[in-house]
Amino acid sequence: MTKPEQDRNISSSFAKGLAVLAVFDAATPSMTLAEIARRTRQDRATARRGALTLVQAGYLRQQGRMLSLTPRVLALAGGFLQANQFGRRVQPILNQHARKIDAEVSLATLDQGRVLLLAQSTTEHGPITYGFTAGAHIPLVHTSLGRMLMACLAQEEAAALLESADIPQHTEQSRRDAAEILPQITKARSQGYCLTDSEFEPGIIGYAVPVSRPGQTPVVVGSSAPRGSDTGKNTEALLQALQICAADLRQTNVVEDL
Amino acid sequence: MTKPEQDRNISSSFAKGLAVLAVFDAATPSMTLAEIARRTRQDRATARRGALTLVQAGYLRQQGRMLSLTPRVLALAGGFLQANQFGRRVQPILNQHARKIDAEVSLATLDQGRVLLLAQSTTEHGPITYGFTAGAHIPLVHTSLGRMLMACLAQEEAAALLESADIPQHTEQSRRDAAEILPQITKARSQGYCLTDSEFEPGIIGYAVPVSRPGQTPVVVGSSAPRGSDTGKNTEALLQALQICAADLRQTNVVEDL
DNA sequence: TTGACTTGGTTCGTTATACGTACTTATGAT
DNA sequence: ATCATAAGTACGTATAACGAACCAAGTCAA
């Protein structure tokens, strides 16, 4: 037939099941079977089998007709975090610098065109907290982390990614034109850091610098602070602190291969 | 035939694939195909299909003949953490009390008979850090967290769990006899807290108190500190702080249903 | 060197199994 | 009541997962 040569090395049922697990994100923490089927574009019966299998495996729990994730999914992430020594090597560095600059410091990478938060300092001092956690997806085009990540890519890749991304309007200052944003990315790449001003949260300036070396999987660290009177002076200090943080992280070699 | 009546609602291929994903834990962060097959007790060809599917889905990466987890698994955990407001509600509470008592505070639950770390304060002050992260499995029988978790179960359940658990010898002080440990659990249940002394790390005292209400899924918070001259006085203060921490967590209602 | 062993990859016939349609039974809102 | 949506059940069919058998390449010991 005109069948697209189904790869015998790939288990399609497994792939479909994984898709079911993956639809549970921050936006939709608990869903009905019908909803899962719709979002995964799977047949209801198929989605149901996948979901019930996940329930039996302990990754989903069913209360009434709603399905939601169980803590067991954390164990999957735990494997990654432990393997890469996040607890022992990464987190201390983030915390140390966070305390120094008195603001939250975040480590992020790209995951299927979205910004994936890998780790985050969790000292209490920071004036702002968005409530993000490791594993959270954050906006791509209007955050310093996202733009710096795109700047880690080659120009064409960044342009393509930006093109395919949707551009929401978080604040009045959010730039909405890709033609206006791309130069910002180019600039970030050449100067080695990225600043955003009020494009995600009004009055908040975002700072980000790269951690990964050119060619590697993009990884960046960033922070944010409210715009104040001494912003100019602070910017200098913050960026410098982030650069040191990035250097410390590079030395651990844990971000070598993500 | 004598077939064990395979449930038509469960996708066995999917379940097998999940098993492949789950073998990647802290002990074995990267494995070969043959190793995966052995540990999952699957046919080599079957394990290979599962692993390749995971690679294609982006959860595993292949370098040479070694397979390891990608950061994408964090996104799965992120769904759970965001859904339960860990970043916004849980983490701040843990940090706050950690700072007060100047030690790491951990939140844990039971997952298939093992202790699963849900979250952890990450202030830098604490004198000791084991490098555990959210999603890590920690010892069950020789930690205060583990024993307090067992104490949250009914006596028979706890006994059964203890019976089935293996009892390693982390230190010279590690009690190795279940008949000696069970009373400790009973005691923890009746007095509402649990202490362990040097059974996991020499010279370290572990403290834990329950968070969940009786009947709910067991959840506990705990901390640890080196044994000092003023231990007795500290114990009082630490336990009290943990109790308050637990009460604060209860008020958030986020641990209601895990 | 040889030989025994492990690993990764491929092929392929068989059969188990996942699929999806169709139908029935809840649930809930208007 | 009706209409709409969700969940559960059943089953015939097509397919896709299975695992045995195979080859090739590497590893280690004798």
Short mmCIF file of N, CA, C and O in Angstrom, two decimals, chain A residues 65-165:
data_model
loop_
_atom_site.label_atom_id
_atom_site.label_comp_id
_atom_site.label_asym_id
_atom_site.label_seq_id
_atom_site.Cartn_x
_atom_site.Cartn_y
_atom_site.Cartn_z
N ARG A 65 -13.75 11.07 37.59
CA ARG A 65 -13.43 10.92 36.17
C ARG A 65 -12.21 11.74 35.81
O ARG A 65 -11.85 11.83 34.64
N MET A 66 -11.59 12.32 36.79
CA MET A 66 -10.40 13.10 36.51
C MET A 66 -9.14 12.27 36.71
O MET A 66 -9.03 11.51 37.66
N LEU A 67 -8.20 12.45 35.81
CA LEU A 67 -6.91 11.79 35.92
C LEU A 67 -5.84 12.84 36.18
O LEU A 67 -5.88 13.93 35.59
N SER A 68 -4.89 12.52 37.05
CA SER A 68 -3.81 13.46 37.32
C SER A 68 -2.54 12.70 37.66
O SER A 68 -2.56 11.51 37.96
N LEU A 69 -1.44 13.41 37.58
CA LEU A 69 -0.14 12.80 37.81
C LEU A 69 0.06 12.43 39.27
O LEU A 69 -0.44 13.10 40.17
N THR A 70 0.79 11.39 39.51
CA THR A 70 1.17 11.01 40.86
C THR A 70 2.62 11.44 41.10
O THR A 70 3.34 11.74 40.16
N PRO A 71 3.04 11.45 42.35
CA PRO A 71 4.43 11.82 42.66
C PRO A 71 5.44 10.91 41.97
O PRO A 71 6.61 11.25 41.88
N ARG A 72 5.01 9.77 41.53
CA ARG A 72 5.97 8.84 40.95
C ARG A 72 6.70 9.41 39.74
O ARG A 72 7.83 9.03 39.45
N VAL A 73 6.06 10.34 39.03
CA VAL A 73 6.75 10.92 37.88
C VAL A 73 8.02 11.64 38.34
O VAL A 73 8.96 11.80 37.56
N LEU A 74 8.03 12.06 39.59
CA LEU A 74 9.24 12.69 40.11
C LEU A 74 10.42 11.74 40.10
O LEU A 74 11.56 12.14 39.92
N ALA A 75 10.13 10.47 40.30
CA ALA A 75 11.21 9.49 40.33
C ALA A 75 11.93 9.43 38.99
O ALA A 75 13.13 9.21 38.93
N LEU A 76 11.18 9.63 37.91
CA LEU A 76 11.80 9.64 36.59
C LEU A 76 12.78 10.80 36.49
O LEU A 76 13.93 10.63 36.06
N ALA A 77 12.32 11.97 36.91
CA ALA A 77 13.19 13.13 36.88
C ALA A 77 14.37 12.94 37.83
O ALA A 77 15.49 13.36 37.55
N GLY A 78 14.09 12.29 38.95
CA GLY A 78 15.15 12.05 39.93
C GLY A 78 16.32 11.32 39.31
O GLY A 78 17.47 11.61 39.61
N GLY A 79 16.04 10.39 38.45
CA GLY A 79 17.11 9.67 37.78
C GLY A 79 18.02 10.62 37.03
O GLY A 79 19.24 10.54 37.13
N PHE A 80 17.42 11.54 36.33
CA PHE A 80 18.22 12.51 35.58
C PHE A 80 19.01 13.43 36.50
O PHE A 80 20.21 13.65 36.32
N LEU A 81 18.33 13.94 37.51
CA LEU A 81 18.98 14.90 38.40
C LEU A 81 20.14 14.27 39.16
O LEU A 81 21.20 14.88 39.32
N GLN A 82 19.94 13.06 39.61
CA GLN A 82 21.00 12.39 40.34
C GLN A 82 22.16 12.06 39.42
O GLN A 82 23.33 12.22 39.78
N ALA A 83 21.82 11.59 38.22
CA ALA A 83 22.86 11.20 37.28
C ALA A 83 23.77 12.39 36.96
O ALA A 83 24.97 12.23 36.80
N ASN A 84 23.19 13.56 36.90
CA ASN A 84 23.97 14.74 36.55
C ASN A 84 24.41 15.54 37.76
O ASN A 84 24.82 16.68 37.63
N GLN A 85 24.26 14.92 38.93
CA GLN A 85 24.77 15.54 40.15
C GLN A 85 24.20 16.93 40.39
O GLN A 85 24.89 17.82 40.88
N PHE A 86 22.94 17.11 40.05
CA PHE A 86 22.35 18.42 40.27
C PHE A 86 22.33 18.80 41.74
O PHE A 86 22.57 19.93 42.10
N GLY A 87 22.00 17.85 42.58
CA GLY A 87 21.92 18.17 44.00
C GLY A 87 23.25 18.56 44.59
O GLY A 87 23.34 19.49 45.37
N ARG A 88 24.26 17.86 44.19
CA ARG A 88 25.56 18.06 44.82
C ARG A 88 26.34 19.19 44.18
O ARG A 88 27.04 19.94 44.86
N ARG A 89 26.23 19.35 42.87
CA ARG A 89 27.12 20.29 42.20
C ARG A 89 26.42 21.51 41.64
O ARG A 89 26.97 22.61 41.67
N VAL A 90 25.25 21.35 41.09
CA VAL A 90 24.60 22.48 40.43
C VAL A 90 23.88 23.38 41.43
O VAL A 90 24.11 24.59 41.50
N GLN A 91 23.02 22.77 42.21
CA GLN A 91 22.20 23.55 43.14
C GLN A 91 23.04 24.44 44.07
O GLN A 91 22.71 25.62 44.24
N PRO A 92 24.10 23.93 44.66
CA PRO A 92 24.90 24.78 45.53
C PRO A 92 25.44 26.02 44.83
O PRO A 92 25.45 27.11 45.41
N ILE A 93 25.83 25.85 43.59
CA ILE A 93 26.37 26.99 42.85
C ILE A 93 25.29 28.03 42.62
O ILE A 93 25.48 29.23 42.82
N LEU A 94 24.11 27.56 42.22
CA LEU A 94 23.00 28.50 41.99
C LEU A 94 22.66 29.23 43.28
O LEU A 94 22.47 30.45 43.28
N ASN A 95 22.60 28.50 44.36
CA ASN A 95 22.24 29.12 45.63
C ASN A 95 23.28 30.15 46.05
O ASN A 95 22.93 31.24 46.53
N GLN A 96 24.51 29.77 45.89
CA GLN A 96 25.59 30.65 46.32
C GLN A 96 25.51 32.01 45.62
O GLN A 96 25.55 33.06 46.25
N HIS A 97 25.34 31.97 44.32
CA HIS A 97 25.30 33.23 43.58
C HIS A 97 23.98 33.96 43.79
O HIS A 97 23.94 35.18 43.74
N ALA A 98 22.95 33.20 44.02
CA ALA A 98 21.66 33.84 44.28
C ALA A 98 21.75 34.68 45.56
O ALA A 98 21.24 35.79 45.63
N ARG A 99 22.42 34.11 46.53
CA ARG A 99 22.55 34.84 47.79
C ARG A 99 23.40 36.09 47.59
O ARG A 99 23.12 37.14 48.16
N LYS A 100 24.39 35.96 46.77
CA LYS A 100 25.29 37.09 46.54
C LYS A 100 24.55 38.25 45.89
O LYS A 100 24.73 39.41 46.26
N ILE A 101 23.72 37.95 44.92
CA ILE A 101 23.03 39.03 44.22
C ILE A 101 21.62 39.24 44.74
O ILE A 101 20.90 40.11 44.27
N ASP A 102 21.26 38.46 45.72
CA ASP A 102 19.96 38.62 46.36
C ASP A 102 18.81 38.53 45.36
O ASP A 102 17.90 39.36 45.35
N ALA A 103 18.88 37.53 44.50
CA ALA A 103 17.79 37.31 43.55
C ALA A 103 17.82 35.87 43.08
O ALA A 103 18.85 35.19 43.18
N GLU A 104 16.69 35.44 42.56
CA GLU A 104 16.58 34.07 42.09
C GLU A 104 17.47 33.84 40.87
O GLU A 104 17.50 34.67 39.97
N VAL A 105 18.15 32.72 40.84
CA VAL A 105 18.97 32.37 39.69
C VAL A 105 18.43 31.08 39.09
O VAL A 105 18.19 30.11 39.82
N SER A 106 18.23 31.07 37.78
CA SER A 106 17.62 29.92 37.12
C SER A 106 18.54 29.36 36.04
O SER A 106 19.24 30.09 35.36
N LEU A 107 18.49 28.05 35.92
CA LEU A 107 19.24 27.35 34.88
C LEU A 107 18.24 26.74 33.92
O LEU A 107 17.30 26.07 34.34
N ALA A 108 18.44 26.99 32.63
CA ALA A 108 17.44 26.53 31.67
C ALA A 108 18.08 26.02 30.40
O ALA A 108 19.23 26.34 30.08
N THR A 109 17.32 25.21 29.69
CA THR A 109 17.76 24.72 28.39
C THR A 109 16.59 24.72 27.43
O THR A 109 15.48 25.08 27.81
N LEU A 110 16.84 24.34 26.20
CA LEU A 110 15.78 24.25 25.22
C LEU A 110 15.25 22.83 25.15
O LEU A 110 16.02 21.87 25.17
N ASP A 111 13.94 22.72 25.07
CA ASP A 111 13.32 21.41 24.91
C ASP A 111 12.18 21.55 23.93
O ASP A 111 11.20 22.22 24.22
N GLN A 112 12.33 20.94 22.80
CA GLN A 112 11.38 21.02 21.69
C GLN A 112 10.86 22.44 21.50
O GLN A 112 9.66 22.68 21.46
N GLY A 113 11.79 23.35 21.38
CA GLY A 113 11.44 24.72 21.08
C GLY A 113 10.84 25.50 22.22
O GLY A 113 10.34 26.60 22.05
N ARG A 114 10.90 24.91 23.40
CA ARG A 114 10.41 25.64 24.56
C ARG A 114 11.52 25.77 25.59
O ARG A 114 12.48 25.01 25.57
N VAL A 115 11.37 26.71 26.50
CA VAL A 115 12.36 26.88 27.54
C VAL A 115 12.03 25.93 28.69
O VAL A 115 10.94 25.99 29.25
N LEU A 116 12.97 25.10 29.01
CA LEU A 116 12.77 24.14 30.10
C LEU A 116 13.64 24.53 31.28
O LEU A 116 14.87 24.60 31.16
N LEU A 117 13.02 24.76 32.41
CA LEU A 117 13.74 25.14 33.62
C LEU A 117 14.39 23.90 34.21
O LEU A 117 13.71 22.94 34.58
N LEU A 118 15.70 23.91 34.31
CA LEU A 118 16.42 22.74 34.83
C LEU A 118 16.56 22.81 36.34
O LEU A 118 16.40 21.82 37.04
N ALA A 119 16.89 23.96 36.84
CA ALA A 119 17.08 24.10 38.28
C ALA A 119 16.96 25.58 38.62
O ALA A 119 17.00 26.44 37.75
N GLN A 120 16.86 25.84 39.89
CA GLN A 120 16.59 27.19 40.30
C GLN A 120 17.06 27.35 41.74
O GLN A 120 16.83 26.46 42.56
N SER A 121 17.70 28.45 42.01
CA SER A 121 18.04 28.71 43.41
C SER A 121 16.74 28.90 44.18
O SER A 121 15.74 29.35 43.61
N THR A 122 16.75 28.54 45.41
CA THR A 122 15.51 28.69 46.16
C THR A 122 15.76 29.36 47.49
O THR A 122 15.16 29.02 48.49
N THR A 123 16.67 30.29 47.50
CA THR A 123 16.82 31.11 48.69
C THR A 123 15.60 32.00 48.78
O THR A 123 14.93 32.27 47.78
N GLU A 124 15.33 32.42 49.97
CA GLU A 124 14.05 33.11 50.15
C GLU A 124 14.14 34.60 49.87
O GLU A 124 13.14 35.26 49.68
N HIS A 125 15.36 35.11 49.85
CA HIS A 125 15.51 36.56 49.81
C HIS A 125 14.86 37.20 48.61
O HIS A 125 14.23 38.23 48.71
N GLY A 126 15.03 36.61 47.47
CA GLY A 126 14.66 37.25 46.23
C GLY A 126 13.34 37.99 46.31
O GLY A 126 12.36 37.49 46.86
N PRO A 127 13.28 39.17 45.77
CA PRO A 127 12.06 39.97 45.85
C PRO A 127 10.93 39.39 45.00
O PRO A 127 9.77 39.60 45.30
N ILE A 128 11.27 38.66 43.95
CA ILE A 128 10.22 38.13 43.09
C ILE A 128 10.34 36.62 42.93
O ILE A 128 11.42 36.07 42.84
N THR A 129 9.23 35.98 42.93
CA THR A 129 9.18 34.54 42.70
C THR A 129 7.96 34.24 41.86
O THR A 129 6.85 34.64 42.19
N TYR A 130 8.17 33.56 40.76
CA TYR A 130 7.05 33.26 39.90
C TYR A 130 6.41 31.93 40.23
O TYR A 130 5.38 31.57 39.67
N GLY A 131 7.05 31.20 41.13
CA GLY A 131 6.50 29.91 41.46
C GLY A 131 6.84 28.85 40.44
O GLY A 131 6.24 27.79 40.41
N PHE A 132 7.81 29.12 39.61
CA PHE A 132 8.28 28.10 38.68
C PHE A 132 9.11 27.08 39.44
O PHE A 132 9.68 27.38 40.48
N THR A 133 9.15 25.89 38.90
CA THR A 133 10.00 24.86 39.49
C THR A 133 10.78 24.18 38.38
O THR A 133 10.51 24.40 37.20
N ALA A 134 11.73 23.36 38.78
CA ALA A 134 12.44 22.58 37.80
C ALA A 134 11.42 21.79 36.99
O ALA A 134 10.47 21.24 37.53
N GLY A 135 11.62 21.73 35.68
CA GLY A 135 10.69 21.01 34.83
C GLY A 135 9.60 21.89 34.26
O GLY A 135 8.81 21.43 33.44
N ALA A 136 9.56 23.14 34.68
CA ALA A 136 8.53 24.04 34.17
C ALA A 136 8.93 24.58 32.81
O ALA A 136 10.11 24.76 32.53
N HIS A 137 7.96 24.81 31.96
CA HIS A 137 8.20 25.48 30.69
C HIS A 137 7.90 26.96 30.87
O HIS A 137 6.84 27.31 31.40
N ILE A 138 8.80 27.81 30.45
CA ILE A 138 8.56 29.24 30.57
C ILE A 138 8.61 29.86 29.18
O ILE A 138 9.11 29.26 28.24
N PRO A 139 8.06 31.07 29.07
CA PRO A 139 7.94 31.69 27.75
C PRO A 139 9.29 31.83 27.04
O PRO A 139 10.32 32.04 27.67
N LEU A 140 9.25 31.70 25.74
CA LEU A 140 10.48 31.69 24.96
C LEU A 140 10.90 33.08 24.47
O LEU A 140 12.04 33.49 24.66
N VAL A 141 9.96 33.78 23.90
CA VAL A 141 10.37 34.99 23.18
C VAL A 141 10.46 36.24 24.05
O VAL A 141 11.15 37.18 23.70
N HIS A 142 9.81 36.23 25.20
CA HIS A 142 9.77 37.47 26.00
C HIS A 142 10.53 37.36 27.30
O HIS A 142 10.35 38.19 28.19
N THR A 143 11.34 36.34 27.43
CA THR A 143 12.18 36.25 28.62
C THR A 143 13.64 36.30 28.21
O THR A 143 14.00 35.92 27.09
N SER A 144 14.46 36.77 29.13
CA SER A 144 15.89 36.83 28.82
C SER A 144 16.45 35.43 28.64
O SER A 144 17.31 35.20 27.79
N LEU A 145 15.97 34.48 29.44
CA LEU A 145 16.43 33.10 29.31
C LEU A 145 16.14 32.58 27.91
O LEU A 145 17.01 32.00 27.25
N GLY A 146 14.92 32.77 27.47
CA GLY A 146 14.52 32.27 26.17
C GLY A 146 15.34 32.90 25.04
O GLY A 146 15.82 32.21 24.15
N ARG A 147 15.51 34.20 25.11
CA ARG A 147 16.24 34.87 24.03
C ARG A 147 17.71 34.48 24.03
O ARG A 147 18.32 34.30 22.97
N MET A 148 18.25 34.33 25.23
CA MET A 148 19.66 33.93 25.28
C MET A 148 19.81 32.50 24.75
O MET A 148 20.80 32.20 24.09
N LEU A 149 18.84 31.67 25.03
CA LEU A 149 18.89 30.30 24.51
C LEU A 149 18.85 30.31 22.98
O LEU A 149 19.58 29.57 22.32
N MET A 150 17.98 31.13 22.44
CA MET A 150 17.91 31.22 20.98
C MET A 150 19.21 31.76 20.43
O MET A 150 19.67 31.37 19.36
N ALA A 151 19.82 32.66 21.19
CA ALA A 151 21.09 33.23 20.74
C ALA A 151 22.21 32.20 20.74
O ALA A 151 23.24 32.39 20.10
N CYS A 152 22.01 31.11 21.47
CA CYS A 152 23.01 30.05 21.48
C CYS A 152 22.95 29.22 20.20
O CYS A 152 23.87 28.47 19.89
N LEU A 153 21.85 29.35 19.48
CA LEU A 153 21.71 28.61 18.22
C LEU A 153 22.35 29.42 17.09
O LEU A 153 22.65 30.59 17.25
N ALA A 154 22.53 28.74 15.97
CA ALA A 154 22.97 29.46 14.79
C ALA A 154 21.87 30.42 14.35
O ALA A 154 20.69 30.20 14.64
N GLN A 155 22.24 31.45 13.67
CA GLN A 155 21.30 32.50 13.31
C GLN A 155 20.07 31.95 12.58
O GLN A 155 18.94 32.32 12.90
N GLU A 156 20.30 31.03 11.64
CA GLU A 156 19.16 30.52 10.87
C GLU A 156 18.24 29.69 11.78
O GLU A 156 17.01 29.79 11.70
N GLU A 157 18.87 28.88 12.64
CA GLU A 157 18.06 28.07 13.55
C GLU A 157 17.22 28.97 14.44
O GLU A 157 16.03 28.72 14.65
N ALA A 158 17.85 29.98 14.98
CA ALA A 158 17.14 30.90 15.87
C ALA A 158 15.98 31.56 15.12
O ALA A 158 14.86 31.65 15.65
N ALA A 159 16.25 31.97 13.92
CA ALA A 159 15.21 32.62 13.13
C ALA A 159 14.05 31.68 12.88
O ALA A 159 12.88 32.04 13.00
N ALA A 160 14.39 30.42 12.55
CA ALA A 160 13.35 29.43 12.28
C ALA A 160 12.52 29.17 13.52
O ALA A 160 11.29 29.11 13.48
N LEU A 161 13.22 29.05 14.64
CA LEU A 161 12.52 28.79 15.90
C LEU A 161 11.60 29.95 16.24
O LEU A 161 10.43 29.76 16.61
N LEU A 162 12.13 31.14 16.09
CA LEU A 162 11.33 32.34 16.39
C LEU A 162 10.11 32.41 15.48
O LEU A 162 9.02 32.78 15.90
N GLU A 163 10.33 32.02 14.26
CA GLU A 163 9.25 32.07 13.28
C GLU A 163 8.11 31.12 13.68
O GLU A 163 6.93 31.46 13.59
N SER A 164 8.50 29.94 14.12
CA SER A 164 7.50 28.92 14.44
C SER A 164 6.86 29.16 15.80
O SER A 164 5.80 28.61 16.10
N ALA A 165 7.50 29.96 16.64
CA ALA A 165 6.96 30.19 17.98
C ALA A 165 5.79 31.16 17.91
O ALA A 165 5.74 32.04 17.06
#
